[in-house]
Short mmCIF file of C-alpha atoms in Angstrom, two decimals:
data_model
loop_
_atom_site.label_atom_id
_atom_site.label_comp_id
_atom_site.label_asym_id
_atom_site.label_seq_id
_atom_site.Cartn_x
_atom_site.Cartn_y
_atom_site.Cartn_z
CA UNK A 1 18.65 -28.57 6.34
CA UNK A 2 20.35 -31.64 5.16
CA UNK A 3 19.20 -34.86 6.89
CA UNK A 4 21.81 -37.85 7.64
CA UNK A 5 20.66 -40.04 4.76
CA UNK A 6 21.71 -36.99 2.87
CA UNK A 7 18.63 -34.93 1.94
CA UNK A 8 17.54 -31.99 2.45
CA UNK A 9 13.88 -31.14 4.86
CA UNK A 10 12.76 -27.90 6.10
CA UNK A 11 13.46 -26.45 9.41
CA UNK A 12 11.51 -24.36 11.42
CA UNK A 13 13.19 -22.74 14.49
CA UNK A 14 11.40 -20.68 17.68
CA UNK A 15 13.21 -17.92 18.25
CA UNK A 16 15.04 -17.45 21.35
CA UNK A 17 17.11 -14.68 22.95
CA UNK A 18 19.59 -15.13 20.68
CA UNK A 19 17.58 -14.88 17.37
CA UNK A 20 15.68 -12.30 18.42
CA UNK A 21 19.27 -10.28 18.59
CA UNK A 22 20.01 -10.59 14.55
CA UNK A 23 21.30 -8.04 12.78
CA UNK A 24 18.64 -6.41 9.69
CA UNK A 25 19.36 -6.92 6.21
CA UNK A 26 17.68 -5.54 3.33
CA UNK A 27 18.84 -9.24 1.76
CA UNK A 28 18.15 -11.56 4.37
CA UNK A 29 19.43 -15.05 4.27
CA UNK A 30 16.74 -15.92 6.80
CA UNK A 31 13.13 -14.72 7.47
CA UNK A 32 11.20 -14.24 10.52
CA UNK A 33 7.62 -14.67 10.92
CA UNK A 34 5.66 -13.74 13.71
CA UNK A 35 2.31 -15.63 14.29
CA UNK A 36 -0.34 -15.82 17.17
CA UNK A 37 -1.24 -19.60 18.74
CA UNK A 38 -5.31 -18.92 18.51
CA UNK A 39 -5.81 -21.45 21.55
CA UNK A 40 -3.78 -19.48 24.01
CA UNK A 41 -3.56 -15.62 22.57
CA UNK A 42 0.36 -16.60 22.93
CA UNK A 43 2.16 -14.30 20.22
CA UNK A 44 5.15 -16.30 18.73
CA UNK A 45 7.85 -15.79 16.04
CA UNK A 46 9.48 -18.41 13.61
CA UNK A 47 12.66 -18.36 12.08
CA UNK A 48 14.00 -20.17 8.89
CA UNK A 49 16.82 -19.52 5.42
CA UNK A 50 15.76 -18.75 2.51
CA UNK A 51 18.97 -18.88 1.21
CA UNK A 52 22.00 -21.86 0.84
CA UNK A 53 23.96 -20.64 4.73
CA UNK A 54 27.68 -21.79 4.54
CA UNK A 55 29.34 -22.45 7.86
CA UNK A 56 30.43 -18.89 9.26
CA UNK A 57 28.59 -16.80 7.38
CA UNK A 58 26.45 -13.93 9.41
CA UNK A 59 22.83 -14.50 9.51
CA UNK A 60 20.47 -11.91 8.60
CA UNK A 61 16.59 -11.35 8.46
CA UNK A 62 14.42 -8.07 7.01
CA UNK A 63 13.22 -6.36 10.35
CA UNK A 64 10.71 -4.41 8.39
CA UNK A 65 9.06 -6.69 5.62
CA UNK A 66 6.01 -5.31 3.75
CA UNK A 67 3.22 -6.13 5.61
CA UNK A 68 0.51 -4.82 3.28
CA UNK A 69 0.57 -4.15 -0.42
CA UNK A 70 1.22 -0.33 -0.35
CA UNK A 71 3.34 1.08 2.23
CA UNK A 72 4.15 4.84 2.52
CA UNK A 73 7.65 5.35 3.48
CA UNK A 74 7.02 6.84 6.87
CA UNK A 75 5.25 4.07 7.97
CA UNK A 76 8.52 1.62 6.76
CA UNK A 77 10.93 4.25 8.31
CA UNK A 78 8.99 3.59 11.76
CA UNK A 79 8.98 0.03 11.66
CA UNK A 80 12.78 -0.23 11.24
CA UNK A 81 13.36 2.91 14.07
CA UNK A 82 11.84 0.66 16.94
CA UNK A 83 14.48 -1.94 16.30
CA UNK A 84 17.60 0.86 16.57
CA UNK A 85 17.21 0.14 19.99
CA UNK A 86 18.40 -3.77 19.75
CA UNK A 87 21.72 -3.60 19.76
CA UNK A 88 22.41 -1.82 22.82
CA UNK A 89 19.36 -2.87 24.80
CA UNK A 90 18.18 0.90 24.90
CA UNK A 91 14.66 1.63 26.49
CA UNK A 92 14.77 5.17 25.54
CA UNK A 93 15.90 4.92 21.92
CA UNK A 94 17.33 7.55 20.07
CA UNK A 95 15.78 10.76 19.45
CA UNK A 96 12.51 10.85 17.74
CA UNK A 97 12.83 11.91 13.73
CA UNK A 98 11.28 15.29 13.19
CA UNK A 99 8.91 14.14 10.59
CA UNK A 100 6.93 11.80 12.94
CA UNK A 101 6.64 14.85 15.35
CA UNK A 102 5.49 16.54 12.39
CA UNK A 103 2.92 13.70 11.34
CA UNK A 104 1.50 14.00 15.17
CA UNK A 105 0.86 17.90 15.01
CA UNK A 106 -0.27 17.18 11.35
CA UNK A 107 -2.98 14.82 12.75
CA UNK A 108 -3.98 16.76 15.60
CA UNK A 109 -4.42 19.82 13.47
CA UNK A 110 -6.46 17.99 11.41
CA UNK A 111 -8.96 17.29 14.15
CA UNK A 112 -9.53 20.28 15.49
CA UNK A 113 -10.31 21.36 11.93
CA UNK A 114 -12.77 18.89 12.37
CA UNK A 115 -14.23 19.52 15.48
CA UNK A 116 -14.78 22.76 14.27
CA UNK A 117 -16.97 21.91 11.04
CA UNK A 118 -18.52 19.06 13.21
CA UNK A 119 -19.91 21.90 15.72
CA UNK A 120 -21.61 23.80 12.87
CA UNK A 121 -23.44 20.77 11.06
CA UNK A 122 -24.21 17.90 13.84
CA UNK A 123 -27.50 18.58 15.78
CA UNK A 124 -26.73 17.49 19.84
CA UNK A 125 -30.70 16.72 20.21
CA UNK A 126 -31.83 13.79 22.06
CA UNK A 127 -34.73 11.94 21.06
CA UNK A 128 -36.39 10.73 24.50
CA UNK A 129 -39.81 9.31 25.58
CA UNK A 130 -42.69 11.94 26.34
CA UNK A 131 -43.10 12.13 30.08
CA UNK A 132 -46.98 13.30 29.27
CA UNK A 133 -47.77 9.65 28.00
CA UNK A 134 -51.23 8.64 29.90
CA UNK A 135 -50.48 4.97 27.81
CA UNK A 136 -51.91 2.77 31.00
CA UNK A 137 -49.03 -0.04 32.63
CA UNK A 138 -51.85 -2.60 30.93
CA UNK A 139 -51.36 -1.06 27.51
CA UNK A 140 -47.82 -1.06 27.78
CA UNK A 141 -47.78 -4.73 29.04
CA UNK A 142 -49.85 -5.66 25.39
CA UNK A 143 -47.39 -3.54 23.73
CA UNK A 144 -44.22 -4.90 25.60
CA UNK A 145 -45.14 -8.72 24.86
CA UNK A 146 -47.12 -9.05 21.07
CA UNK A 147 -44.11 -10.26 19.72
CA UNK A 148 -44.05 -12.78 22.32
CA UNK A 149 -45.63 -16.09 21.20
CA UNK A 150 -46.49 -18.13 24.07
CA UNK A 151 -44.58 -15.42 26.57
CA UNK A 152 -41.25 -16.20 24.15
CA UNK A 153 -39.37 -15.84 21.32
CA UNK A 154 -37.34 -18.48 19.86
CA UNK A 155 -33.84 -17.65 19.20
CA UNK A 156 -31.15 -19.45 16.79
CA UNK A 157 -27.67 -18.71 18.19
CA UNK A 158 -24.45 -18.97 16.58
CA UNK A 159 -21.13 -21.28 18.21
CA UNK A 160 -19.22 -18.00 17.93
CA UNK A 161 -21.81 -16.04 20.47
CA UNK A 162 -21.20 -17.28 23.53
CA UNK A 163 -21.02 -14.11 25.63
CA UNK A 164 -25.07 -13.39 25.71
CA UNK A 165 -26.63 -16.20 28.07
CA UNK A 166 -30.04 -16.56 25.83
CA UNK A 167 -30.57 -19.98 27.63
CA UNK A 168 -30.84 -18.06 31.16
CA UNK A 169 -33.50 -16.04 29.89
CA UNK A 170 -37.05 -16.61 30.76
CA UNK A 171 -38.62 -15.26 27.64
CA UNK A 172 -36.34 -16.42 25.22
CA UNK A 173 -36.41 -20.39 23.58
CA UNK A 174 -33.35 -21.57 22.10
CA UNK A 175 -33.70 -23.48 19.24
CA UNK A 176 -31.35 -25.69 16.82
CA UNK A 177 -32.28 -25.38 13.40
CA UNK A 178 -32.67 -21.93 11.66
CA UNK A 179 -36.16 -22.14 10.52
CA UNK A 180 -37.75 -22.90 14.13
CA UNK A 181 -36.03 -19.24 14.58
CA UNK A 182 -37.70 -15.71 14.88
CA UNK A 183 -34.35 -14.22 16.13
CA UNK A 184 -30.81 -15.56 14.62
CA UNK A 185 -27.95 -13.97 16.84
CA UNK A 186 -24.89 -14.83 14.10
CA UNK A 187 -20.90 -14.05 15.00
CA UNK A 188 -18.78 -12.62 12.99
CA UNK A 189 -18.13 -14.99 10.61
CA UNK A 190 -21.94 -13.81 9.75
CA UNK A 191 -21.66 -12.83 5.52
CA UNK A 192 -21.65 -17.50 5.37
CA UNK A 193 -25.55 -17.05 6.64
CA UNK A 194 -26.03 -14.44 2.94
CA UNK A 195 -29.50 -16.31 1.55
CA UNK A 196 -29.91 -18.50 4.50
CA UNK A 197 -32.07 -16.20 5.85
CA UNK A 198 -35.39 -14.66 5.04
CA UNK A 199 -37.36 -11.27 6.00
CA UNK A 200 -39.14 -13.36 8.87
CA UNK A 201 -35.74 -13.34 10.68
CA UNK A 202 -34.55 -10.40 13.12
CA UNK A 203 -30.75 -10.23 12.88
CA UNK A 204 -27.92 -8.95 15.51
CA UNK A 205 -25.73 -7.36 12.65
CA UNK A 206 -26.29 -4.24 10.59
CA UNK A 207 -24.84 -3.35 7.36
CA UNK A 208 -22.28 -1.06 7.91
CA UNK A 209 -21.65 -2.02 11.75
CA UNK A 210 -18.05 -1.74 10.96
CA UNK A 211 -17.58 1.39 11.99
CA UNK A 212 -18.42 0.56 15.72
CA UNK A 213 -16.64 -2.35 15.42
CA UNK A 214 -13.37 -1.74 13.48
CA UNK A 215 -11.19 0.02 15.80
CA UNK A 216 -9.78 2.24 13.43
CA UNK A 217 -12.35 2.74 11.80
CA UNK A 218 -14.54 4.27 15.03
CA UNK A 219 -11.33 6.01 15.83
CA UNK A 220 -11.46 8.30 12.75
CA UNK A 221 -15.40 8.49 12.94
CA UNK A 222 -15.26 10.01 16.29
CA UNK A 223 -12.38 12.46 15.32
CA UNK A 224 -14.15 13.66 12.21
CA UNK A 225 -17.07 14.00 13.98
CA UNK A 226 -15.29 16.66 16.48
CA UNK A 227 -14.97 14.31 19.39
CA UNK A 228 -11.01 14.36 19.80
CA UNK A 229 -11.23 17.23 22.57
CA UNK A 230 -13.74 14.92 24.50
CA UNK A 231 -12.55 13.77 27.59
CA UNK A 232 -14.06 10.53 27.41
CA UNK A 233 -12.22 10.40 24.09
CA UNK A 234 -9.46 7.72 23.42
CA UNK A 235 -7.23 7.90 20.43
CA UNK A 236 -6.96 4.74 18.73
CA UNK A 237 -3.87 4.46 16.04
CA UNK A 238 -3.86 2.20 13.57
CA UNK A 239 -0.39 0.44 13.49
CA UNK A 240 -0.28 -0.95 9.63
CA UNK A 241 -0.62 3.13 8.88
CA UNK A 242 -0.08 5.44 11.77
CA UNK A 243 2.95 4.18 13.33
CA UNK A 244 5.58 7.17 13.30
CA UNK A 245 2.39 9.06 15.02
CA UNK A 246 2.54 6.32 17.85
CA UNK A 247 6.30 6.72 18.06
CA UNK A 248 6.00 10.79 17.87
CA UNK A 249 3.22 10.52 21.01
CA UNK A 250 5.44 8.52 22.91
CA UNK A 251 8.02 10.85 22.39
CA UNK A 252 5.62 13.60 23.50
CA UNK A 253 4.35 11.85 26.13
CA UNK A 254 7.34 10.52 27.91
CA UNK A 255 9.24 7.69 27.76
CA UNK A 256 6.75 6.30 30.74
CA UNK A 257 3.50 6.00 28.32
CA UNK A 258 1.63 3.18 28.80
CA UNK A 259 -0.12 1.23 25.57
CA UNK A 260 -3.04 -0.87 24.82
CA UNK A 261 -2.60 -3.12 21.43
CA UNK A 262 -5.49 -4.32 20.58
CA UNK A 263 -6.89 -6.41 17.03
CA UNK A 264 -8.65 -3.97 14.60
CA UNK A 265 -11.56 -5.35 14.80
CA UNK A 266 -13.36 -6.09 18.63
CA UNK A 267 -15.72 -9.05 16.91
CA UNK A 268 -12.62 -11.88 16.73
CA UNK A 269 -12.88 -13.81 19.24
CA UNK A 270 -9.42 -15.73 19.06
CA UNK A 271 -6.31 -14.24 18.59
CA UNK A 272 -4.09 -11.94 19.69
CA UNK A 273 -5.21 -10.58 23.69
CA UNK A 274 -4.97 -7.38 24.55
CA UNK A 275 -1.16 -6.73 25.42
CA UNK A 276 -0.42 -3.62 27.64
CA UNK A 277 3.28 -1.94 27.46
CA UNK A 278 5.63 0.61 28.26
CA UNK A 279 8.16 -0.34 25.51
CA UNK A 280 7.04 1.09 21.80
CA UNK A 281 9.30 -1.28 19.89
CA UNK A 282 6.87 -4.24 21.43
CA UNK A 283 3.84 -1.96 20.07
CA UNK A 284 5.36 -2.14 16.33
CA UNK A 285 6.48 -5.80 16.57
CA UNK A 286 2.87 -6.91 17.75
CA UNK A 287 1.31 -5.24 15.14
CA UNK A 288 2.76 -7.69 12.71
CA UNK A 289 0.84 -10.45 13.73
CA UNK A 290 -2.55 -8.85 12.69
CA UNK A 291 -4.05 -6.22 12.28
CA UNK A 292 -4.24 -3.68 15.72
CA UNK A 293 -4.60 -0.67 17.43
CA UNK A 294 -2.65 0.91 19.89
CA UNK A 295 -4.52 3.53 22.73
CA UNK A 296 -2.56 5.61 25.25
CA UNK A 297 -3.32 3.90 28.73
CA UNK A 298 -2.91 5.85 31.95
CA UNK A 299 -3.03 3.23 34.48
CA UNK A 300 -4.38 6.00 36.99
CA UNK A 301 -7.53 4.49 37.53
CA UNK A 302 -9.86 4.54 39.75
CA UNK A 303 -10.12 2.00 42.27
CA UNK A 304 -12.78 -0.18 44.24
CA UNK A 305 -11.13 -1.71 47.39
CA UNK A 306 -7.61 -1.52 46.04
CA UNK A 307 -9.05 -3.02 42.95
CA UNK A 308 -8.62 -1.47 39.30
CA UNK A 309 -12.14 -2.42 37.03
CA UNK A 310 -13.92 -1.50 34.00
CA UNK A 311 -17.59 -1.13 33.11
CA UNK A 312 -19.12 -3.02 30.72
CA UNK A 313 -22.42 -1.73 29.39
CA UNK A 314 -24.83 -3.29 27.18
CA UNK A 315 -26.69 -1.21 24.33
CA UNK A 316 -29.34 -2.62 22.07
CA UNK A 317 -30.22 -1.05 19.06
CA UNK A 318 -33.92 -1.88 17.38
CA UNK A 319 -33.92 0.27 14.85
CA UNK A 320 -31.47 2.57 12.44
CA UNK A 321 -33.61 4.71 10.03
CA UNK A 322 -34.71 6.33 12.39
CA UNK A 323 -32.17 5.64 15.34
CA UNK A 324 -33.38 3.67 18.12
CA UNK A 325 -31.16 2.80 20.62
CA UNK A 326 -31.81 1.54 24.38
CA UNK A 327 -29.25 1.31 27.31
CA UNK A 328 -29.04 -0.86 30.25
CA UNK A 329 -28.00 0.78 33.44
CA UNK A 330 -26.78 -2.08 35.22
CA UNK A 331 -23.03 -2.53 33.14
CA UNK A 332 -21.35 -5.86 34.51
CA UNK A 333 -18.26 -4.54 36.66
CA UNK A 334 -15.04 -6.33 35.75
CA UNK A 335 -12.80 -6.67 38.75
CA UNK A 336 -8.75 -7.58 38.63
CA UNK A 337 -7.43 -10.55 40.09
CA UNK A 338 -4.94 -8.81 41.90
CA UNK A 339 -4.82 -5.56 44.14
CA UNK A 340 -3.28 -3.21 42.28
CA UNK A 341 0.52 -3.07 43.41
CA UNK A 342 1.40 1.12 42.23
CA UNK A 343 0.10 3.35 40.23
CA UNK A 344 2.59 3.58 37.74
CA UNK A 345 4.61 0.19 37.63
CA UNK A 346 3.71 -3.42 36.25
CA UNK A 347 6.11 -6.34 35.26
CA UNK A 348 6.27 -6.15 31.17
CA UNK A 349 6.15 -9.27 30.63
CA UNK A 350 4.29 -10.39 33.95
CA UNK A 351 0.44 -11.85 34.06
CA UNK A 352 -1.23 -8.37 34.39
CA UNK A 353 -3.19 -9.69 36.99
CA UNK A 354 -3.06 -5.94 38.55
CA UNK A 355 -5.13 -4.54 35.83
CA UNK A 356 -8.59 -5.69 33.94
CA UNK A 357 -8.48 -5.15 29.83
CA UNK A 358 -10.63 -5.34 27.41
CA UNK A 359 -11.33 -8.94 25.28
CA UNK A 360 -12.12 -10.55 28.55
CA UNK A 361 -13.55 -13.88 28.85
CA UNK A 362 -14.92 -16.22 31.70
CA UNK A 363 -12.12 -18.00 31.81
CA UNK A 364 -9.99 -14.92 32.43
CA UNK A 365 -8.91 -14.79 36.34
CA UNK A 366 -10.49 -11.86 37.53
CA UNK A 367 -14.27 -11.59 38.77
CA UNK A 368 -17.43 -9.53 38.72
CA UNK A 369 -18.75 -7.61 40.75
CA UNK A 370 -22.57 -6.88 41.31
CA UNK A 371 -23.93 -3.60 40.50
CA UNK A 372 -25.35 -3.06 43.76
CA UNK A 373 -22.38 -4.19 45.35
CA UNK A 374 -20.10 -1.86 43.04
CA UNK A 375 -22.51 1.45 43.51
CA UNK A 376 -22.52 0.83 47.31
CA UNK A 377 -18.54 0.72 47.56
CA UNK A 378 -18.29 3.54 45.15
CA UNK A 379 -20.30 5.81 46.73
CA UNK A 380 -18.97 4.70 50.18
CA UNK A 381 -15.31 5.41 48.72
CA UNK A 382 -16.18 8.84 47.15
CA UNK A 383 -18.46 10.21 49.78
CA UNK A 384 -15.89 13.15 50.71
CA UNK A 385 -15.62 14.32 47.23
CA UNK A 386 -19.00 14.37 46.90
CA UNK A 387 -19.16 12.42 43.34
CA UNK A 388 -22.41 10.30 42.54
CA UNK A 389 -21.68 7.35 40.09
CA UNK A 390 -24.80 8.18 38.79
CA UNK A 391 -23.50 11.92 37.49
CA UNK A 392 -20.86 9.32 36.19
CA UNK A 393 -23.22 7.20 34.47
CA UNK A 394 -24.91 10.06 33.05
CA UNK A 395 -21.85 11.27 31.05
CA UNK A 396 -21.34 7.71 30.19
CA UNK A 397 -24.84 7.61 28.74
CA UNK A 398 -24.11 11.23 26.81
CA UNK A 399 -20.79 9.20 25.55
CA UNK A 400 -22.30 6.19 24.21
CA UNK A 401 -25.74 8.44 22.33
CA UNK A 402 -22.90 10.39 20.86
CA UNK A 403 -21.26 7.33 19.50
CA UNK A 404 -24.33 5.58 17.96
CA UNK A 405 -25.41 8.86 16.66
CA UNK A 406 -22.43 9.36 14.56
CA UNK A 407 -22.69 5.51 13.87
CA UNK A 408 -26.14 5.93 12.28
CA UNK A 409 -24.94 8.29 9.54
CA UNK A 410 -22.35 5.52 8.36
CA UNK A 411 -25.17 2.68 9.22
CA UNK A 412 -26.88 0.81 5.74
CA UNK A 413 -29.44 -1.19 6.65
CA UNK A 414 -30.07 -2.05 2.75
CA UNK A 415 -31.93 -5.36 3.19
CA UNK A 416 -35.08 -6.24 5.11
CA UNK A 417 -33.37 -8.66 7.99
CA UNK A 418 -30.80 -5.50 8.68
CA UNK A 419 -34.05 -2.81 9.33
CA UNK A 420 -35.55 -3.93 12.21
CA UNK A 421 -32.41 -5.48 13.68
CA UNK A 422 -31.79 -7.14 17.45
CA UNK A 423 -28.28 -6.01 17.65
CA UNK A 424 -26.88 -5.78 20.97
CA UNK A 425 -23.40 -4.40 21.68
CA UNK A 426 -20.90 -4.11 24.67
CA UNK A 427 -19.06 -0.61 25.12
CA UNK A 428 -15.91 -0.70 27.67
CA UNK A 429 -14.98 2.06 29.97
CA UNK A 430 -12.30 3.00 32.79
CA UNK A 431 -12.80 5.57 35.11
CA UNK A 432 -10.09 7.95 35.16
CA UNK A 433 -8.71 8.38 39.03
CA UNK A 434 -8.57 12.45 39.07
CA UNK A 435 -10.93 13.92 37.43
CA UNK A 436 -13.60 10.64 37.61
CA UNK A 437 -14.32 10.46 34.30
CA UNK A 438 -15.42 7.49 31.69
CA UNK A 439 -12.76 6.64 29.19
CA UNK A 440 -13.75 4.91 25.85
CA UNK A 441 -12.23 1.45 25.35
CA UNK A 442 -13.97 -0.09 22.57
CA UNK A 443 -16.66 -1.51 21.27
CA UNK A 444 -17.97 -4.96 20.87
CA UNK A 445 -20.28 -7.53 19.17
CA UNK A 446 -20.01 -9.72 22.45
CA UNK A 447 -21.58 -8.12 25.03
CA UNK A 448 -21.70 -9.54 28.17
CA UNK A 449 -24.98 -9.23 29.68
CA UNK A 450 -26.74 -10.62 33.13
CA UNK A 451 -29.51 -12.68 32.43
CA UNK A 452 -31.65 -10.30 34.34
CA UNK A 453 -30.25 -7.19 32.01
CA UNK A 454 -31.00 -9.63 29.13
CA UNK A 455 -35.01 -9.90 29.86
CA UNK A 456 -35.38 -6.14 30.34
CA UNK A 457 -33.14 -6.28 26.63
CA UNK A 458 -35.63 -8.19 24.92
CA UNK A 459 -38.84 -7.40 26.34
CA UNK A 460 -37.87 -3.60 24.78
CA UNK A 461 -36.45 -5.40 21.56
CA UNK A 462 -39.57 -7.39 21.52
CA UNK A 463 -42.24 -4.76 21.68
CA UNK A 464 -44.23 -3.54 18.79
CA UNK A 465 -43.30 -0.22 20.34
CA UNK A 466 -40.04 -0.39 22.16
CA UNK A 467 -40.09 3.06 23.51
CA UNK A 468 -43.42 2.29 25.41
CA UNK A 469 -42.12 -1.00 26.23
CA UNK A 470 -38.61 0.51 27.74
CA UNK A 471 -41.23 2.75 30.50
CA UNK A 472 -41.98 -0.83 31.74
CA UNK A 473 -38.33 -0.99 33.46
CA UNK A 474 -35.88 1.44 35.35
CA UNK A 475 -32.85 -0.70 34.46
CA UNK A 476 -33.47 0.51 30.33
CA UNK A 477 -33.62 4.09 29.34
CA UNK A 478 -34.03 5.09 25.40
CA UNK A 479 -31.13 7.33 24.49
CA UNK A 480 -31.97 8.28 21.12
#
C-alpha cells in the first residue's frame, strides 16, 4: 500500500464476509493464508496482493494453492469442488464427481482385501497372568517396590507434560535437574533431549510411537491389519491426501454427516482444537492450516443424565520386545457443559458446549465425573436393557490389546532408554447410543490420569516384575 508521505508498506487484512466471497483465479492478484492463533485454537485467514491492484480491477486469490510438494490431481480437484458451493451459498453442493465415489469403493475394497490376509497371519492370543501363581502378597510387595528407593522414584518432567499429576503421587519425587532423575517423562518436542540422556534413564517415548500417535498413520495400521469391519472402528482420513474420499463419504452418507477435524498428530498440544461440522467445504478449508484428520461423527451417543461424555483410559506400556502392556480400569469420564439439546442438531459455529471432544484440557468448560459416580448412573440408566458397563469395558479392553498389538509390530525400540520404557498413553472413546458400543477416538501422549490411577501406574511400571506387581491391584489388569 502506498503511505501518505508517499511510500509504499505492507498490508495485511483479516478477512471478513466479504473476502471470504472472492472469486478463484489460477493468477491471483491477492493471496490468502489461513493460520491458527496457538493461544486460543482460533483458526484465522489473512489476506494481501501480490500484484500492483489498479482502482477497479477484480480481485482474485488461488482457492486451492499447493499445500505440499506433490499433489495428485484428485486431491487438487477436491480442494477447489468444496468452494463451487460459494457463490450461491449452497449447503448441498453439486453432485459428487464419479471418480471420488470411485476412490471411496477403491479404498474400501482395499480393506477388506486386507482384513482378509490379516485373518490368516495375525495370532488373536492374549498373553495374561497365570491364575495358579502361589507367589505370596509379601513376595509380590518386594517385587512391586525394588525399584523404589526410599518408597519413590524420582521423576524429571517436561513443561510440555502437564496432563499426568506426578506431584500428586505418593511414590513419585519430582525433581529439577535431569541427572537427580531415574524417570524423564519428555513431550513431544522429545528428539532436543538425543544424548542428554543415558541408559540409567526410563523414558515415556518409544521409537516408532508414531503410529499410535499420528492419526493417519494408526488409521491405515488398523485397516491393514483387518480392523475396518470392527465396530469399535473409526475411519480416520487424512485431508492433505484423501480428500475426494471425504467428499465421496459425505455424499454416501448424506448431506447430514457429522465430522471431527482433528491435527495429525494427538501429541501437539497447541493448535488447532478439535472442530466438529456438518458442512464439508469447512472440513477442506481447515485442513489448510495443518496437518488433520477428519472422522465420521454420529452424535448419537449415549447419555448420562442428559449429558453426552467420553472415556478416557490410561494404558502403560513397560515393555515392547516382548509386549507388555497394563490397563487401568478406572478411565476419567469427561462430561459436557451443557445438556445435550437433540440428537441430531448443533449451532455450526456455536461453543459446542452440548458435546465433549477429544484435545480436552482443564481449562475446557465441561467436568469429570467419578468412576463410581459414572458406573452407578450407568447401570441405574441401563438397568431395563440389561447392559453391564463392565461387558462394555471388556470390549473396550479387547479394542485397546488389539491396537497395541498391531502397534508392537511397527514399534523400534533400537536404543537402551526406549527398551524398558515408562510410556503411558490416553485412548478416547464414545459410546455409541444403539447398539452401546466403544468407538475409537484417538490416541494420545497426554493422558489424563487420577492421582490414585497414577500410583497403581507406577507401582506396576516400577516392579522388577510388573505382571506380579499388577496382581497387587484390581484397578490394573495386564492385557498382553
Amino acid at each position: 500500500a502506498v503511505t501518505r508521505e508517499g511510500g509504499q508498506k505492507p498490508v495485511w487484512y483479516v478477512m471478513d464476509a466479504y473476502a471470504s466471497a472472492l472469486s478463484h483465479s489460477d493468477d491471483p492478484n491477492f493471496r490468502c493464508a489461513p493460520f491458527v492463533y496457538a493461544v486460543s485454537g482460533q483458526p484465522y485467514s489473512i489476506y494481501w496482493p501480490v500484484k500492483a491492484v489498479g482502482c477497479g480491477e477484480v480481485c482474485t486469490r488461488n482457492f486451492a494453492p499447493s499445500l505440499m510438494d506433490v499433489e495428485s490431481s484428485m486431491q487438487h480437484r477436491a480442494r477447489l469442488w468444496t468452494w463451487d458451493s460459494v457463490k450461491t451459498c449452497s449447503m448441498t453442493m453439486g453432485k459428487c464427481p464419479d471418480d471420488f465415489l470411485d476412490a471411496l469403493q477403491d479404498m474400501r475394497k482395499q480393506d477388506s482385501e486386507m482384513a482378509a490376509e490379516s485373518r490368516a497371519k495375525m495370532s488373536t492370543s492374549v498373553s495374561s497372568s497365570s491364575s495358579e501363581n502361589e507367589t505370596s502378597s509379601v513376595e509380590l510387595e518386594e517385587l512391586a517396590r525394588t525399584q523404589l528407593v526410599d518408597g519413590t522414584v524420582s521423576v524429571y518432567v517436561d513443561k510440555q507434560t502437564a496432563s499426568v499429576p506426578w506431584g500428586k503421587c505418593s511414590l513419585c519425587r519430582v525433581v529439577s535437574k535431569p541427572a537427580d532423575a531415574k524417570w524423564m517423562w519428555l513431550g513431544y518436542r522429545h528428539g532436543e533431549w538425543n544424548g542428554k540422556v543415558t541408559d540409567g534413564h526410563r523414558l515415556n517415548r518409544i521409537d516408532g510411537e508414531e503410529c499410535l500417535i499420528d492419526r493417519c498413520l494408526l488409521s491405515y495400521m488398523l485397516r491393514s491389519s483387518g480392523f475396518s469391519n470392527s465396530p469399535w472402528f473409526v475411519p480416520m482420513y487424512d485431508l492433505h491426501r484423501q480428500l475426494a474420499q471425504v467428499i465421496g463419504a459425505h455424499w454416501d452418507r448424506g448431506v447430514a454427516c457429522h465430522w471431527l477435524v482433528q491435527p495429525a498428530r494427538s501429541d501437539v498440544s497447541v493448535g488447532m482444537k478439535t472442530v466438529l461440522t456438518r458442512d464439508v467445504r469447512r472440513v477442506a478449508r481447515t485442513a489448510e492450516t495443518i496437518p488433520s484428520v477428519a472422522l465420521p461423527f454420529s452424535p448419537l451417543t449415549d447419555l448420562i443424565d442428559g449429558y453426552r461424555y467420553m472415556l478416557h483410559y490410561t494404558v502403560a506400556v513397560c515393555a515392547v520386545k516382548p509386549l507388555a502392556v497394563f490397563l487401568s480400569l478406572r478411565p476419567v469420564v469427561r462430561r459436557a457443559a451443557e445438556k445435550a439439546s437433540g440428537d441430531d442438531w448443533f449451532e455450526e459455529y456455536g461453543t459446542l458446549s452440548g458435546f465433549v471432544l477429544p484435545d480436552w484440557s482443564d481449562k475446557e468448560p465441561g467436568s469429570t465425573l467419578t468412576y463410581d459416580d459414572f458406573t452407578g448412573k450407568f447401570a441405574a440408566q441401563h438397568k431395563e436393557s440389561g447392559v453391564s458397563f463392565d461387558v462394555l469395558q471388556y470390549s473396550i479392553g479387547h479394542c485397546i490389546r488389539d491396537i497395541f498389538q498391531c502397534a508392537a509390530e511397527h514399534m523400534t525400540p533400537s536404543c537402551q532408554t526406549s527398551r524398558n520404557p515408562i510410556a503411558l498413553y490416553g485412548v478416547d472413546f464414545v459410546i455409541n447410543k444403539a447398539q452401546l458400543q466403544p468407538a475409537l477416538l484417538g490416541v494420545t501422549t497426554l493422558p489424563h490420569v487420577t492421582p490414585a490411577s497414577l500410583e497403581s501406574l507406577v507401582t506396576v511400571m516400577a516392579a522388577n516384575s510388573p505382571s506380579e506387581a499388577s496382581q497387587l491391584y484390581d484397578d490394573v489388569i495386564q492385557l498382553i
